[in-house]
Coordinates of C-alpha atoms and ligand atoms in Angstrom, one line a residue:
M2 CA 99.6 97.0 87.6
P3 CA 96.5 94.8 89.6
D4 CA 93.5 96.5 89.7
A5 CA 93.3 98.7 92.7
K6 CA 89.7 99.6 92.3
L7 CA 87.8 99.1 95.8
E8 CA 84.6 97.2 95.1
A9 CA 81.8 97.1 97.9
Q10 CA 82.1 93.7 99.6
P11 CA 80.1 92.8 102.8
P12 CA 80.8 92.5 105.7
A13 CA 80.2 96.3 105.5
R14 CA 82.3 98.5 107.6
Q15 CA 81.3 98.4 111.6
E16 CA 81.0 101.6 113.1
S17 CA 80.6 100.1 116.5
D18 CA 83.2 101.3 119.4
D19 CA 84.4 97.7 119.9
V20 CA 86.1 97.2 116.4
M21 CA 90.1 96.8 117.2
L22 CA 90.9 96.3 113.6
E23 CA 89.2 96.4 110.3
V24 CA 90.4 95.0 107.0
R25 CA 88.9 96.1 103.9
N26 CA 89.1 94.9 100.5
L27 CA 92.6 94.0 101.3
K28 CA 95.0 93.0 98.3
K29 CA 98.5 91.7 98.2
Y30 CA 99.7 90.9 94.5
F31 CA 103.3 90.0 94.5
P32 CA 104.7 91.0 90.7
I33 CA 106.2 87.9 88.9
E34 CA 109.1 89.3 87.0
K35 CA 111.1 87.3 84.1
G36 CA 113.9 88.1 81.9
L37 CA 116.9 90.3 81.8
F38 CA 114.8 93.5 82.3
R39 CA 112.5 91.8 84.7
A40 CA 109.4 92.5 82.9
V41 CA 106.1 91.8 85.0
K42 CA 104.7 88.5 83.5
G43 CA 101.8 88.2 86.0
H44 CA 101.0 88.5 89.8
V45 CA 100.7 85.9 92.5
K46 CA 97.6 87.1 94.4
A47 CA 98.2 86.2 97.9
V48 CA 95.6 88.2 99.4
D49 CA 92.6 89.0 97.2
D50 CA 90.1 91.4 98.5
V51 CA 89.7 90.3 101.9
S52 CA 87.6 92.0 104.4
F53 CA 86.7 91.4 108.0
T54 CA 86.7 93.0 111.5
I55 CA 88.1 92.2 114.7
R56 CA 86.8 93.3 118.0
E57 CA 88.7 94.5 120.9
G58 CA 89.7 91.9 123.4
E59 CA 88.9 88.9 120.8
T60 CA 90.8 86.1 119.4
F61 CA 90.0 85.8 115.8
G62 CA 91.4 82.3 114.1
L63 CA 92.4 82.3 110.3
V64 CA 92.9 78.9 109.1
G65 CA 93.9 77.6 105.6
E66 CA 96.3 75.0 103.8
S67 CA 99.5 76.2 102.9
G68 CA 100.0 78.9 100.3
S69 CA 96.3 80.3 100.9
G70 CA 97.8 83.6 101.9
K71 CA 97.9 83.7 105.8
T72 CA 100.9 84.8 106.4
T73 CA 100.7 87.5 103.8
L74 CA 97.9 88.9 105.3
G75 CA 99.1 88.9 109.0
R76 CA 102.5 90.8 107.5
C77 CA 100.1 93.3 105.8
I78 CA 98.3 94.0 109.0
V79 CA 101.2 94.6 111.0
R80 CA 103.0 96.6 108.1
A81 CA 105.7 94.4 107.8
I82 CA 104.8 94.8 104.1
S83 CA 102.4 97.4 102.3
P84 CA 99.5 96.1 100.5
T85 CA 98.5 96.6 96.9
S86 CA 95.5 98.1 97.8
G87 CA 92.4 98.2 100.7
Q88 CA 92.4 99.5 104.1
I89 CA 93.4 98.5 107.8
F90 CA 91.7 100.4 110.4
F91 CA 93.2 100.1 113.6
R92 CA 92.0 101.6 116.9
L93 CA 94.5 103.6 118.6
P94 CA 94.5 103.7 122.7
A95 CA 92.8 107.0 122.4
G96 CA 90.0 105.5 120.6
E97 CA 90.7 106.6 117.1
L98 CA 90.5 104.2 114.2
V99 CA 93.4 104.9 111.8
D100 CA 94.2 103.5 108.2
I101 CA 97.6 102.0 108.7
A102 CA 97.4 101.2 105.1
A103 CA 97.9 104.8 104.2
L104 CA 100.0 106.0 106.9
P105 CA 103.1 107.7 105.8
K106 CA 106.3 106.0 107.2
R107 CA 106.8 108.7 110.1
E108 CA 103.5 108.2 111.5
L109 CA 103.7 104.6 110.8
R110 CA 106.6 104.4 113.3
D111 CA 104.6 106.0 116.1
V112 CA 101.9 103.5 115.9
R113 CA 103.6 100.2 115.2
K114 CA 104.2 99.6 119.0
Y115 CA 100.9 98.6 119.2
F116 CA 100.8 95.5 116.9
H117 CA 103.2 92.8 116.7
M118 CA 103.8 89.6 115.0
I119 CA 105.0 86.2 116.6
F120 CA 106.2 83.4 114.2
Q121 CA 106.1 79.8 114.2
D122 CA 109.8 79.1 114.5
P123 CA 110.8 81.0 117.7
Y124 CA 114.5 79.9 117.0
S125 CA 114.8 81.7 113.6
S126 CA 113.0 84.8 115.0
L127 CA 115.3 85.4 117.8
D128 CA 118.7 86.5 117.2
P129 CA 121.0 83.7 118.4
R130 CA 123.7 86.2 119.4
M131 CA 121.5 88.3 121.5
S132 CA 121.0 87.4 125.5
V133 CA 117.3 87.1 126.5
L134 CA 117.7 90.4 128.2
D135 CA 118.6 92.3 124.9
I136 CA 116.0 90.3 123.2
I137 CA 113.2 91.3 125.3
A138 CA 114.8 94.9 125.9
E139 CA 115.2 95.7 122.1
P140 CA 111.6 96.5 121.5
I141 CA 111.8 99.1 124.7
R142 CA 114.7 100.8 123.5
N143 CA 113.8 101.0 120.3
N144 CA 110.4 102.7 120.9
K145 CA 112.4 104.8 123.5
L146 CA 110.0 103.7 126.3
L147 CA 112.6 103.5 129.1
K148 CA 115.9 105.1 129.2
A149 CA 117.8 103.9 132.3
N150 CA 119.3 100.3 131.9
R151 CA 118.2 99.5 135.5
D152 CA 114.5 100.3 134.4
I153 CA 114.8 98.5 131.3
Q154 CA 116.2 95.3 133.2
D155 CA 113.4 95.6 136.0
R156 CA 110.6 95.6 133.1
V157 CA 112.4 92.8 131.2
R158 CA 112.4 90.6 134.7
E159 CA 108.8 91.2 135.0
L160 CA 108.0 90.7 131.3
M161 CA 110.0 87.2 131.9
T162 CA 107.8 86.4 135.1
V163 CA 104.9 87.3 133.3
V164 CA 105.5 84.7 130.7
G165 CA 106.6 82.0 133.1
L166 CA 110.6 82.3 132.5
D167 CA 113.2 82.2 135.1
I168 CA 114.7 85.6 135.6
Q169 CA 117.8 83.9 136.7
H170 CA 118.2 83.2 132.7
L171 CA 118.3 87.0 132.0
N172 CA 121.9 86.5 130.3
R173 CA 121.3 83.0 128.5
Y174 CA 121.2 83.0 125.0
P175 CA 118.3 81.4 122.8
H176 CA 120.2 78.1 122.1
A177 CA 119.9 77.2 125.8
F178 CA 116.2 77.1 125.9
S179 CA 113.6 74.8 124.8
G180 CA 111.2 75.4 121.8
G181 CA 108.4 76.2 124.4
Q182 CA 110.7 78.5 126.1
R183 CA 112.0 80.1 123.2
Q184 CA 108.5 80.9 122.3
R185 CA 107.8 82.7 125.5
I186 CA 111.0 84.8 125.0
G187 CA 109.3 85.8 121.6
I188 CA 105.9 86.5 123.6
A189 CA 107.8 88.7 126.5
R190 CA 109.5 90.5 123.5
S191 CA 105.9 91.4 121.8
L192 CA 104.6 91.9 125.0
A193 CA 107.4 94.7 125.9
P194 CA 105.6 97.8 124.1
N195 CA 102.3 97.1 125.2
P196 CA 101.0 96.3 122.0
R197 CA 97.0 96.1 121.6
L198 CA 97.0 93.4 118.8
I199 CA 99.1 90.4 118.4
V200 CA 99.3 88.2 115.2
C201 CA 100.5 84.9 116.1
D202 CA 101.5 83.2 112.8
E203 CA 101.7 79.2 113.4
A204 CA 102.8 80.3 117.0
V205 CA 102.4 76.6 118.7
S206 CA 102.7 74.6 115.5
A207 CA 106.2 73.4 115.5
L208 CA 105.6 72.6 119.8
D209 CA 104.9 69.3 121.2
V210 CA 101.1 69.1 122.0
S211 CA 101.4 69.3 125.5
I212 CA 103.8 72.3 125.3
Q213 CA 101.2 73.8 122.7
A214 CA 98.6 73.3 125.5
Q215 CA 100.9 75.4 128.0
I216 CA 101.3 78.2 125.5
L217 CA 97.7 78.6 124.4
N218 CA 96.9 78.8 128.0
L219 CA 99.6 81.4 128.7
L220 CA 98.3 83.3 125.7
E221 CA 94.7 83.3 126.9
D222 CA 95.9 84.4 130.4
L223 CA 98.0 87.3 128.9
Q224 CA 94.8 88.2 127.1
S225 CA 92.6 88.6 129.7
E226 CA 95.4 90.3 131.9
F227 CA 96.2 92.8 129.1
N228 CA 93.6 93.3 127.4
L229 CA 95.1 91.9 124.1
T230 CA 93.3 91.2 120.7
F231 CA 94.8 88.2 118.9
L232 CA 94.8 87.3 115.1
F233 CA 95.5 83.4 115.5
I234 CA 96.8 81.9 112.3
A235 CA 97.0 78.3 112.1
H236 CA 96.4 75.3 109.3
D237 CA 95.4 73.1 112.0
L238 CA 91.7 74.0 112.7
S239 CA 92.0 71.9 116.0
V240 CA 94.4 74.6 117.4
V241 CA 92.4 77.3 116.7
E242 CA 89.2 75.8 117.9
H243 CA 90.0 76.5 121.9
I244 CA 91.3 79.6 121.5
S245 CA 89.2 81.6 119.0
D246 CA 85.9 83.5 119.5
R247 CA 85.4 83.7 115.5
V248 CA 87.2 81.9 112.8
G249 CA 87.8 83.0 109.0
V250 CA 88.8 80.4 106.5
M251 CA 91.0 81.2 103.5
Y252 CA 91.6 79.7 100.4
V253 CA 93.8 81.1 97.5
G254 CA 94.1 84.5 98.6
Q255 CA 90.2 84.9 99.9
L256 CA 87.9 84.4 102.8
V257 CA 85.6 81.8 101.9
E258 CA 83.7 81.4 105.2
L259 CA 83.7 83.5 108.4
T260 CA 81.6 83.1 111.7
D261 CA 81.8 82.3 115.5
T262 CA 83.8 79.2 116.2
D263 CA 80.9 76.9 117.2
S264 CA 79.0 77.7 114.2
L265 CA 81.9 76.8 112.1
F266 CA 82.6 73.5 113.8
T267 CA 78.9 72.5 114.0
N268 CA 77.4 74.0 111.3
P269 CA 79.8 74.8 108.2
K270 CA 78.5 76.6 105.2
H271 CA 81.5 76.1 103.0
P272 CA 82.5 72.6 101.2
Y273 CA 86.1 73.6 101.8
T274 CA 85.5 73.9 105.6
E275 CA 83.7 70.9 105.7
A276 CA 86.9 69.0 104.2
L277 CA 89.3 70.7 106.6
L278 CA 86.8 69.8 109.7
S279 CA 86.9 66.4 108.6
A280 CA 90.6 66.1 109.2
V281 CA 90.2 67.6 112.6
P282 CA 91.5 64.7 115.1
T283 CA 89.4 63.4 117.7
T284 CA 90.4 62.6 121.2
D285 CA 88.2 59.6 121.3
P286 CA 89.8 56.2 119.8
E287 CA 86.7 54.4 119.5
I288 CA 85.1 57.1 116.9
K289 CA 86.2 56.3 113.5
M290 CA 86.8 59.6 111.5
D291 CA 85.2 59.9 107.9
R292 CA 87.8 62.3 106.2
I293 CA 87.0 64.0 103.0
I294 CA 90.3 63.4 101.1
L295 CA 90.4 66.8 98.6
P296 CA 91.5 66.0 95.4
G297 CA 94.6 67.8 93.6
E298 CA 96.5 70.6 95.1
V299 CA 95.6 74.1 96.3
A300 CA 95.0 76.5 93.2
N301 CA 97.9 78.5 92.1
P302 CA 97.4 81.9 93.1
A303 CA 99.1 83.3 90.2
D304 CA 96.6 81.4 87.8
P305 CA 93.4 80.6 89.6
P306 CA 90.8 78.5 88.2
S307 CA 87.5 80.1 86.8
G308 CA 84.5 80.9 88.9
C309 CA 84.5 79.5 92.2
Y310 CA 88.6 79.0 93.0
F311 CA 87.6 75.8 95.0
H312 CA 85.7 74.0 92.1
P313 CA 88.2 71.4 90.8
R314 CA 88.4 70.1 94.2
C315 CA 84.7 70.3 95.2
R316 CA 82.5 67.2 95.7
Y317 CA 79.4 69.6 95.3
A318 CA 80.5 71.5 91.9
Q319 CA 78.1 72.2 89.5
E320 CA 78.4 74.0 85.9
L321 CA 77.4 77.3 87.7
C322 CA 80.6 76.9 89.8
K323 CA 83.2 76.7 86.9
R324 CA 81.5 80.0 85.3
E325 CA 80.8 82.3 88.2
A326 CA 82.7 83.2 91.1
P327 CA 80.1 82.8 94.1
E328 CA 79.3 86.0 96.2
W329 CA 80.5 86.5 99.9
K330 CA 77.0 86.8 101.5
E331 CA 75.7 86.3 105.1
V332 CA 73.8 83.1 105.2
A333 CA 72.7 83.4 108.9
P334 CA 73.3 86.3 111.5
G335 CA 77.0 87.1 111.7
H336 CA 77.9 84.0 109.4
F337 CA 79.5 84.8 106.0
A338 CA 80.4 82.3 103.1
A339 CA 81.3 82.3 99.5
C340 CA 79.6 79.4 97.9
H341 CA 76.6 79.5 95.2
F342 CA 75.0 76.6 97.3
A343 CA 75.8 77.7 101.0
D344 CA 72.1 77.9 101.5
E345 CA 71.3 74.5 100.0
L346 CA 74.1 72.1 101.1
E347 CA 74.0 69.9 104.1
L348 CA 77.3 70.0 105.2
R349 CA 78.9 67.8 108.2
G350 CA 80.4 69.5 111.3
V351 CA 82.7 68.0 113.6
E352 CA 80.1 66.1 115.6
D353 CA 78.8 64.4 112.6
A354 CA 82.4 63.8 111.3
R355 CA 83.4 62.4 114.4
Ligands
ATP17 N1 107.6 87.8 99.1 C1 106.9 87.0 98.2 N2 107.0 87.2 96.6 C2 106.1 86.3 95.6 N3 105.4 85.5 96.5 C3 105.2 85.3 97.5 C4 106.1 86.1 98.7 N4 105.5 85.9 100.0 C5 104.6 84.8 99.7 N5 104.4 84.5 98.3 C6 103.2 83.7 97.4 O1 101.9 84.1 98.0 C7 101.2 83.0 98.6 C8 100.6 82.8 99.9 O2 101.7 82.7 100.6 P1 101.8 82.8 102.5 O3 102.9 82.4 102.9 O4 100.8 84.0 102.9 O5 100.5 81.4 102.6 P2 100.2 80.9 103.9 O6 98.7 80.7 104.1 O7 100.9 81.5 105.4 O8 100.8 79.3 103.7 P3 101.6 78.2 105.1 O9 100.6 77.6 105.6 O10 102.6 77.7 104.4 O11 102.5 79.6 106.0 C9 102.1 81.9 98.0 O12 101.6 81.4 96.7 C10 103.5 82.2 98.1 O13 104.3 81.4 97.4
SF4_18 S1 80.5 77.4 94.7 FE1 80.5 75.2 93.7 S2 82.4 74.8 93.5 FE2 82.6 76.8 95.2 S3 82.5 75.6 96.8 FE3 80.1 76.2 96.4 S4 79.4 74.1 95.5 FE4 81.9 73.9 95.4
MG19 MG1 102.0 81.2 106.7

């Protein structure tokens, strides 16, 4: 069994009233089973001791390369899967913070309606045999929010209007819609039970750039209209730039940097963030980008390197980095990074790279 000990790790617990979600020392280890008797030979440390908070009404961006643990973290937060250890405090409408990682199934059922996850591929997450009406109505029916069919239909029409879908298409099936429209159906469905937190997992990644912008605008409008809090997951930093208030960067199951979006983009404190930023496309074709190409692959979360997990790919790595894991520390107010040399390195932000 992996170490379930809870180590004290900043950022420390915030007692302030505006916290919507507080994740503390969260771990999700998937066992690697081998042989006839399925003996456990190790663990994929998909999320490995992650702590952060999201404020009410905030959009928190989460970025990192494929396999860094973003989806696993999101799925733990909406309790689609159970974390191995750690806490997930979630604020209920009455103001109480409850640890949804520790809630028994029965109580979890009562609070599930307050958080929802939407996925990259709206087609695979929408049942092709269900009409739009049934897809959007399902969470209303499951949570017994409305009983009369007439009321449910009215609510579905209202939700379709809110997300910009034509209510005439109520009885159509998902295949009749474009990718952007399907994502709108997914969003309407997620809004049906009046959630407080929505985890958007690569929600716009599969869409054309112009459609992406429309969906991002819609999410922003809905956020202010319904006072929603977003955890916005993407591997593309340019997607999170415009929508996020703060951004966390993940590498091999851990957060390596976290700060407000502006500071992250202009004044990164972790070499991994610097490399990701150098790949953000510029809108000005005159500007030649100076991209940092990272050598090698993302480390294996079942067998990560010694010391700083990023050291085999880091252009600033020193001997110390191979031996010791860097601490997660506050390098400026509200700006956290896990790098031995975060205070000394002069890293390039987007302005310098563009
Ligand atoms: N159910 C599972 N069983 C075993 N390993 C898993 C499981 N789900 C995820 N993993 C592993 O956990 C690690 C993190 O995966 P995850 O899907 O969370 O990453 P991600 O950051 O969302 O990647 P992507 O950008 O490709 O979506 C990967 O090594 C993945 O193979
Ligand atoms: S601790 Fe060392 S290897 Fe890790 S990011 Fe910082 S400089 Fe690079
Ligand atoms: Mg993912």
